[in-house]
Amino acid sequence: MIAQETSVDAAPAVAAVVVLAAGQGTRMRSSTPKVLHALGGRSLLGHVLAAAEPLGAATTVVVVGSGRDQVEAHLADVAPDALAVVQEQQLGSGHAAGVALAAVPELEGAVLVVNGDSPLLTTRTLGTLVAAHAAAGSVFTVLTAEVDDPTGLGRIIRDERGAPVAIVEERDASDAQRAIREVNAGVYVANAATLRRVLAGLGTSNAQGEQYLTDALAPLVAGGAPTAAVRADDPDDVLGCNDRAELAARRRTLNDRVLDELMRGGVTVVDPQTTWVDVTCTVGEDALLEPGTQLRGTTTVGPAAVVGPDSTLVDCSVAAGASVVRSHCLGAEVGPEATVGPFSYLRPGTRLARGAKVGAFVETKNVEVGEDSKVPHLSYVGDATIGRGANIGAATVFVNYDGVAKHHTTVGDQVRIGSDTMLVAPVTVGDGAYTAAGSVITSDVPPGAMAVARAPQRNVGGWVRRRRPGTPAADAAEAAESRAEALSGGRADASGADTDQ
Ligand code: UD1
Ligand code: CA
């Protein structure tokens, strides 16, 4: 195991984190604000907030603007303590940072300012930046990265001694500046008072006519203030996300990181290309993820469990040694050694105890299946409690809905539900009881009873010969009758009166 997020306890604290998330994100071409687009189990914004969270800042400010209602609602979900500050007009990243600082006028000390669209940032990288800022006695420190393709990004201009002197946006850069491959990550640590002062003086004489946060550096350098630029170890950390192609690329990188960590932790991932695991999931040692597996949300997979191929688990728990094969599962708990699939659909509230089985083409919802009980084939099981060691025959339906309300079914220990039973809720089948195949059970079955609830069988003799003469069925029936007659020496009455059973 490697420690993915190292502790940053030793690093000097930042007083506040400011996330810039007001931009429209035009290039996403979406009615959803850019920062709410999701990858790996969180929104873009959620990833940034999660990376900054361990820094322990007392104040988190998120600048919202475009789609602000949606962004504010999302914040209430993922970061209820964050302060949403509205930037009415998107006049640039420098203006956005100024709006944020104006909302917390009492704030002093170091502030981390970060673009809301950099989902690969890690706590480690942010912690390194904060520590370097303090160590250098800097008032403004920018995170940079050396990238292969700097297209679209701000370039870091250094002087002959290597000190950073300016950040130049691509649109405003000369050809020589465009050749520089060290870029601005859009992550800065600044002294709050200094930043307020310099932001207040920002102009808009650039290609976009905006107040660029990046323009804060040059005047500070010119005024002799101590500044710094820190290169990220992993250039992937700083990659932003401006359109759907970049979103897909970031998702892939994030997923690779998650799978690498799982594999180092003893998980077998058969096909990393088709296996997708959210950053919010955990998987135990010796678990096996087959191709086409997706683990999402709060899903946990226990040691030596098997998931896949082709399975999606959202907010599920799969205990040690269990298996889930070719299935779609939402909010379900799969107990130790339990088996699911192939082709099962587990819906919220499904809880399978140790050794339980839910088999092919079975849908379950809000149901407890007791230890070693089995629902092997083609059934719907909703709103039910099933005891231990029970067997639910093929094509059983728990008829839970009367058109208005849902009702509960209780099935006791060691029950045998015959194939094609309709259990019309509310109903209870007592311990050790049986139901006959094809029964429609509308009243309780006492323990140990055999419930038979179906019309008795009637055979209408000779019907096919009379009503379907000349058909292959009639020919086959006649042949059978002749054979039976020959065998019994002509005594058989194959024309048959009706018989009841
Ligand atoms: C920005 C940087 C660029 C850097 C890149 C890294 C500026 C001027 N440029 O470019 O140097 O290489 O990030 O990814 O900052 N925002 C607001 N309000 C506004 C404008 C923007 O809140 O009025 C927010 C956006 O939501 C976004 C962030 O600021 O989260 C950066 O804006 P964006 O338009 O994405 O800047 P880039 O062109 O990517
Ligand atoms: Ca951007």
GROMACS .gro file of N, CA and C in nm, residues 136 149 401 459-460:
model
   15
  136ALA      N    1   0.901   2.999   0.194
  136ALA     CA    2   0.964   3.105   0.116
  136ALA      C    3   0.932   3.244   0.171
  149ASP      N    4   0.169   1.949  -2.363
  149ASP     CA    5   0.089   2.035  -2.450
  149ASP      C    6   0.026   2.148  -2.368
  401TYR      N    7  -4.835  -0.475  -0.425
  401TYR     CA    8  -4.895  -0.345  -0.455
  401TYR      C    9  -5.040  -0.365  -0.495
  459ASN      N   10  -5.955  -3.273  -1.709
  459ASN     CA   11  -5.910  -3.315  -1.843
  459ASN      C   12  -6.033  -3.339  -1.930
  460VAL      N   13  -6.051  -3.267  -2.034
  460VAL     CA   14  -6.165  -3.284  -2.124
  460VAL      C   15  -6.123  -3.386  -2.231
   0.00000   0.00000   0.00000
